[in-house]
GROMACS .gro file of C-alpha atoms in nm:
model
  258
    1MET     CA    1   5.652   2.139  -0.787
    2CYS     CA    2   5.357   2.350  -0.671
    3THR     CA    3   5.409   2.599  -0.389
    4ALA     CA    4   5.157   2.592  -0.106
    5GLU     CA    5   4.992   2.906  -0.246
    6ASP     CA    6   4.931   2.778  -0.599
    7TYR     CA    7   4.875   2.414  -0.503
    8PRO     CA    8   4.491   2.423  -0.515
    9VAL     CA    9   4.480   2.558  -0.870
   10ARG     CA   10   4.732   2.316  -1.017
   11ALA     CA   11   4.642   2.008  -0.814
   12ALA     CA   12   4.270   2.046  -0.876
   13ALA     CA   13   4.318   2.100  -1.249
   14ARG     CA   14   4.517   1.781  -1.295
   15SER     CA   15   4.268   1.562  -1.106
   16ARG     CA   16   4.071   1.349  -1.352
   17THR     CA   17   3.841   1.174  -1.103
   18LEU     CA   18   3.678   1.265  -0.774
   19ALA     CA   19   3.893   1.006  -0.596
   20ALA     CA   20   4.207   1.169  -0.736
   21LEU     CA   21   4.074   1.513  -0.642
   22ASP     CA   22   4.012   1.403  -0.284
   23GLU     CA   23   4.361   1.254  -0.263
   24GLN     CA   24   4.515   1.583  -0.374
   25LEU     CA   25   4.287   1.795  -0.156
   26VAL     CA   26   4.379   1.632   0.176
   27ARG     CA   27   4.742   1.739   0.120
   28CYS     CA   28   4.661   2.109   0.084
   29ARG     CA   29   4.839   2.362   0.308
   30ALA     CA   30   4.759   2.676   0.111
   31CYS     CA   31   4.600   2.881   0.393
   32PRO     CA   32   4.844   2.926   0.687
   33ARG     CA   33   4.577   3.045   0.934
   34LEU     CA   34   4.355   2.746   0.862
   35VAL     CA   35   4.643   2.498   0.875
   36GLU     CA   36   4.748   2.636   1.214
   37TRP     CA   37   4.393   2.627   1.350
   38ARG     CA   38   4.301   2.277   1.234
   39GLU     CA   39   4.624   2.135   1.376
   40GLU     CA   40   4.607   2.332   1.701
   41THR     CA   41   4.249   2.213   1.755
   42ALA     CA   42   4.366   1.856   1.707
   43ARG     CA   43   4.639   1.899   1.967
   44VAL     CA   44   4.426   2.068   2.232
   45LYS     CA   45   4.103   1.869   2.168
   46ARG     CA   46   3.783   1.888   2.365
   47PRO     CA   47   3.775   1.685   2.686
   48ALA     CA   48   3.493   1.471   2.543
   49PHE     CA   49   3.720   1.372   2.253
   50ARG     CA   50   4.053   1.343   2.431
   51ASP     CA   51   4.090   0.980   2.317
   52TRP     CA   52   4.031   1.067   1.951
   53GLU     CA   53   4.304   1.102   1.692
   54TYR     CA   54   4.179   1.403   1.500
   55TRP     CA   55   4.178   1.410   1.118
   56ALA     CA   56   4.326   1.765   1.125
   57ARG     CA   57   4.351   1.792   0.745
   58PRO     CA   58   4.130   1.932   0.470
   59VAL     CA   59   3.804   1.738   0.464
   60PRO     CA   60   3.709   1.606   0.118
   61GLY     CA   61   3.360   1.577  -0.023
   62PHE     CA   62   3.162   1.265   0.059
   63GLY     CA   63   2.929   1.064  -0.163
   64PRO     CA   64   2.923   0.875  -0.493
   65ALA     CA   65   3.106   0.999  -0.800
   66ASP     CA   66   2.785   0.980  -1.004
   67ALA     CA   67   2.573   1.185  -0.762
   68SER     CA   68   2.281   1.375  -0.911
   69LEU     CA   69   2.232   1.597  -0.604
   70ALA     CA   70   2.512   1.797  -0.443
   71ILE     CA   71   2.488   1.968  -0.103
   72THR     CA   72   2.734   2.242  -0.011
   73GLY     CA   73   2.780   2.389   0.334
   74LEU     CA   74   3.033   2.637   0.474
   75ALA     CA   75   3.335   2.456   0.619
   76PRO     CA   76   3.410   2.161   0.849
   77ALA     CA   77   3.355   2.214   1.221
   78ALA     CA   78   3.668   2.222   1.439
   79HIS     CA   79   3.550   1.927   1.651
   80GLY     CA   80   3.321   1.778   1.387
   81GLY     CA   81   3.458   1.713   1.039
   82ASN     CA   82   3.805   1.825   1.147
   83ARG     CA   83   3.793   1.543   1.403
   84THR     CA   84   3.618   1.272   1.204
   85GLY     CA   85   3.747   1.339   0.853
   86ARG     CA   86   3.403   1.345   0.690
   87MET     CA   87   3.180   1.638   0.603
   88PHE     CA   88   2.903   1.709   0.855
   89THR     CA   89   3.004   1.419   1.079
   90GLY     CA   90   3.053   1.459   1.454
   91ASP     CA   91   2.845   1.773   1.515
   92ARG     CA   92   2.478   1.857   1.560
   93ALA     CA   93   2.448   2.017   1.216
   94GLY     CA   94   2.540   1.687   1.060
   95ASP     CA   95   2.309   1.497   1.291
   96LEU     CA   96   2.012   1.683   1.144
   97LEU     CA   97   2.135   1.676   0.785
   98TYR     CA   98   2.203   1.303   0.771
   99ALA     CA   99   1.892   1.212   0.970
  100THR     CA  100   1.686   1.403   0.713
  101LEU     CA  101   1.863   1.238   0.420
  102TYR     CA  102   1.791   0.901   0.583
  103GLU     CA  103   1.427   0.994   0.629
  104LEU     CA  104   1.408   1.071   0.256
  105GLY     CA  105   1.573   0.741   0.165
  106LEU     CA  106   1.895   0.909   0.050
  107ALA     CA  107   2.125   0.776   0.324
  108SER     CA  108   2.181   0.430   0.469
  109ARG     CA  109   2.157   0.534   0.836
  110SER     CA  110   2.015   0.814   1.048
  111THR     CA  111   2.303   0.849   1.294
  112VAL     CA  112   2.665   0.913   1.200
  113THR     CA  113   2.974   0.911   1.417
  114ASP     CA  114   3.294   0.847   1.221
  115LEU     CA  115   3.445   0.720   0.898
  116GLY     CA  116   3.385   0.360   0.999
  117ASP     CA  117   3.014   0.385   1.080
  118GLY     CA  118   2.902   0.239   0.746
  119LEU     CA  119   2.722   0.548   0.616
  120GLU     CA  120   2.639   0.547   0.246
  121LEU     CA  121   2.469   0.820   0.047
  122TYR     CA  122   2.242   0.736  -0.245
  123GLY     CA  123   2.277   0.977  -0.535
  124VAL     CA  124   2.397   1.257  -0.305
  125ARG     CA  125   2.740   1.413  -0.255
  126VAL     CA  126   2.808   1.647   0.039
  127THR     CA  127   3.088   1.900   0.009
  128SER     CA  128   3.188   2.253   0.109
  129PRO     CA  129   3.337   2.573  -0.035
  130VAL     CA  130   3.608   2.573   0.235
  131HIS     CA  131   3.761   2.238   0.328
  132CYS     CA  132   3.949   2.328   0.649
  133ALA     CA  133   3.792   2.422   0.982
  134PRO     CA  134   3.816   2.802   1.030
  135PRO     CA  135   3.840   2.983   1.365
  136ALA     CA  136   3.492   3.085   1.484
  137ASN     CA  137   3.348   2.912   1.174
  138ARG     CA  138   3.440   3.221   0.972
  139PRO     CA  139   3.676   3.177   0.678
  140THR     CA  140   3.809   3.497   0.527
  141PRO     CA  141   3.723   3.599   0.168
  142GLY     CA  142   4.083   3.519   0.074
  143GLU     CA  143   4.059   3.168   0.222
  144ARG     CA  144   3.731   3.111   0.042
  145ASP     CA  145   3.884   3.218  -0.289
  146THR     CA  146   4.200   3.011  -0.235
  147CYS     CA  147   3.987   2.702  -0.172
  148ARG     CA  148   3.753   2.763  -0.467
  149PRO     CA  149   3.945   2.553  -0.724
  150TRP     CA  150   3.861   2.238  -0.526
  151LEU     CA  151   3.485   2.299  -0.537
  152THR     CA  152   3.502   2.417  -0.898
  153ARG     CA  153   3.678   2.100  -1.008
  154GLU     CA  154   3.445   1.884  -0.801
  155LEU     CA  155   3.145   2.038  -0.977
  156GLU     CA  156   3.313   1.996  -1.314
  157LEU     CA  157   3.367   1.627  -1.247
  158LEU     CA  158   3.006   1.589  -1.131
  159ARG     CA  159   2.867   1.765  -1.437
  160PRO     CA  160   2.771   1.446  -1.628
  161THR     CA  161   2.529   1.342  -1.353
  162VAL     CA  162   2.449   1.630  -1.116
  163ARG     CA  163   2.107   1.788  -1.171
  164SER     CA  164   2.053   1.995  -0.859
  165VAL     CA  165   2.253   2.162  -0.582
  166VAL     CA  166   2.146   2.268  -0.233
  167ALA     CA  167   2.351   2.554  -0.090
  168LEU     CA  168   2.330   2.581   0.289
  169GLY     CA  169   2.346   2.940   0.412
  170GLY     CA  170   2.429   3.268   0.244
  171PHE     CA  171   2.803   3.198   0.245
  172GLY     CA  172   2.749   2.862   0.078
  173TRP     CA  173   2.509   3.017  -0.174
  174GLN     CA  174   2.749   3.286  -0.291
  175ALA     CA  175   3.053   3.057  -0.293
  176THR     CA  176   2.866   2.785  -0.479
  177LEU     CA  177   2.738   3.021  -0.748
  178ALA     CA  178   3.093   3.148  -0.802
  179ALA     CA  179   3.227   2.793  -0.833
  180LEU     CA  180   2.944   2.688  -1.065
  181GLU     CA  181   3.019   2.981  -1.291
  182ARG     CA  182   3.381   2.872  -1.316
  183ALA     CA  183   3.262   2.515  -1.370
  184GLY     CA  184   3.075   2.617  -1.684
  185ARG     CA  185   2.733   2.739  -1.570
  186ARG     CA  186   2.576   3.068  -1.677
  187VAL     CA  187   2.503   3.270  -1.360
  188PRO     CA  188   2.273   3.573  -1.405
  189ARG     CA  189   2.385   3.927  -1.331
  190PRO     CA  190   2.308   4.046  -1.075
  191ARG     CA  191   2.346   3.714  -0.898
  192PRO     CA  192   2.032   3.561  -0.748
  193VAL     CA  193   1.982   3.663  -0.385
  194PHE     CA  194   1.998   3.394  -0.118
  195GLY     CA  195   1.689   3.297   0.074
  196HIS     CA  196   1.543   2.984   0.223
  197GLY     CA  197   1.353   2.798  -0.047
  198VAL     CA  198   1.488   3.016  -0.327
  199ARG     CA  199   1.577   2.831  -0.644
  200THR     CA  200   1.747   2.931  -0.967
  201ALA     CA  201   1.816   2.740  -1.288
  202LEU     CA  202   2.163   2.776  -1.438
  203ALA     CA  203   2.205   2.686  -1.804
  204PRO     CA  204   2.537   2.545  -1.927
  205ALA     CA  205   2.755   2.822  -2.069
  206ASP     CA  206   2.846   2.606  -2.369
  207GLY     CA  207   2.483   2.523  -2.443
  208ALA     CA  208   2.541   2.150  -2.402
  209GLY     CA  209   2.314   1.975  -2.154
  210ASP     CA  210   2.028   2.061  -1.925
  211PRO     CA  211   1.999   2.346  -1.673
  212LEU     CA  212   2.112   2.285  -1.316
  213THR     CA  213   1.874   2.387  -1.037
  214VAL     CA  214   2.030   2.549  -0.731
  215PHE     CA  215   1.826   2.561  -0.409
  216GLY     CA  216   1.888   2.791  -0.114
  217CYS     CA  217   1.840   2.655   0.238
  218TYR     CA  218   1.916   2.802   0.578
  219HIS     CA  219   2.228   2.640   0.718
  220VAL     CA  220   2.177   2.344   0.951
  221SER     CA  221   2.377   2.520   1.222
  222ARG     CA  222   2.297   2.462   1.586
  223ARG     CA  223   2.198   2.828   1.624
  224ASN     CA  224   1.951   2.818   1.335
  225VAL     CA  225   1.792   2.499   1.464
  226PHE     CA  226   1.777   2.609   1.830
  227THR     CA  227   1.618   2.944   1.741
  228GLY     CA  228   1.367   2.783   1.507
  229ARG     CA  229   1.491   2.968   1.204
  230LEU     CA  230   1.533   2.627   1.041
  231THR     CA  231   1.303   2.344   1.143
  232PRO     CA  232   1.339   1.979   1.042
  233ALA     CA  233   1.027   2.020   0.827
  234MET     CA  234   1.180   2.316   0.643
  235LEU     CA  235   1.500   2.125   0.572
  236ARG     CA  236   1.309   1.816   0.464
  237GLU     CA  237   1.099   2.018   0.220
  238VAL     CA  238   1.399   2.174   0.045
  239LEU     CA  239   1.590   1.846   0.026
  240ALA     CA  240   1.284   1.664  -0.108
  241GLU     CA  241   1.235   1.926  -0.379
  242ALA     CA  242   1.603   1.913  -0.471
  243ALA     CA  243   1.591   1.533  -0.484
  244GLU     CA  244   1.290   1.548  -0.714
  245ALA     CA  245   1.472   1.794  -0.942
  246ALA     CA  246   1.769   1.556  -0.945
  247GLY     CA  247   1.550   1.260  -1.039
  248LEU     CA  248   1.610   1.080  -0.711
  249PRO     CA  249   1.333   0.863  -0.564
  250ALA     CA  250   1.308   1.039  -0.229
  251ARG     CA  251   1.039   0.913   0.005
  252LEU     CA  252   0.822   1.143   0.213
  253PRO     CA  253   0.703   1.069   0.568
  254SER     CA  254   0.354   0.923   0.593
  255LEU     CA  255   0.259   1.160   0.873
  256PRO     CA  256   0.320   1.537   0.894
  257GLU     CA  257   0.549   1.671   1.161
  258PRO     CA  258   0.351   1.781   1.469
   0.00000   0.00000   0.00000
């Protein structure tokens, strides 16, 4: 039997489908600080969510198993994904992300609240380098590395269909490049530097298949949006370009944003 410390490596490796990977992931207790925090948050709760039964487990990726576009963030929010059990659901970052995907025709609805709201993604899978909510939204390098086998295996399983990846934020960019390298992509040295709108093409290390295009995008955090560092138009532009690279029929708004 796996110990808590080696569970991610062994459990991820033996998962043959994304559904099996998700089933294994939600049992993970490899990072004591994150386990304590996610469960403590669920006990204390915010007053606005006092009637909720929090998920309080690792949050798996969300979206179809044959997605051609993957979006990676940082980690679930303590009262967002850690409460609802779905990536980018229940917080303002997710409100903007899913509303933009809906605007582009890549999601079935513009507002999301919980696992039972009927949301579907079309050709898109949303995931994260760290699957448990971290204190202050800051996982440690050790927690990031411990969680990496999950993202690596997810990207391996998506390889037959995925054509582009959007990494939200510098943390997501670096963690995603590391996971892609372990998933069989050739990452240049030195690694490409993160920036909003930056893109890099990663060839398969084994020479089989087409390059994968990775896009950088400022994170959809409340701070970035409130300060204007990331506007809805900026997010929409990157997601539309990534969808085009993935071969998805994204629609563009008929009128420009004022």
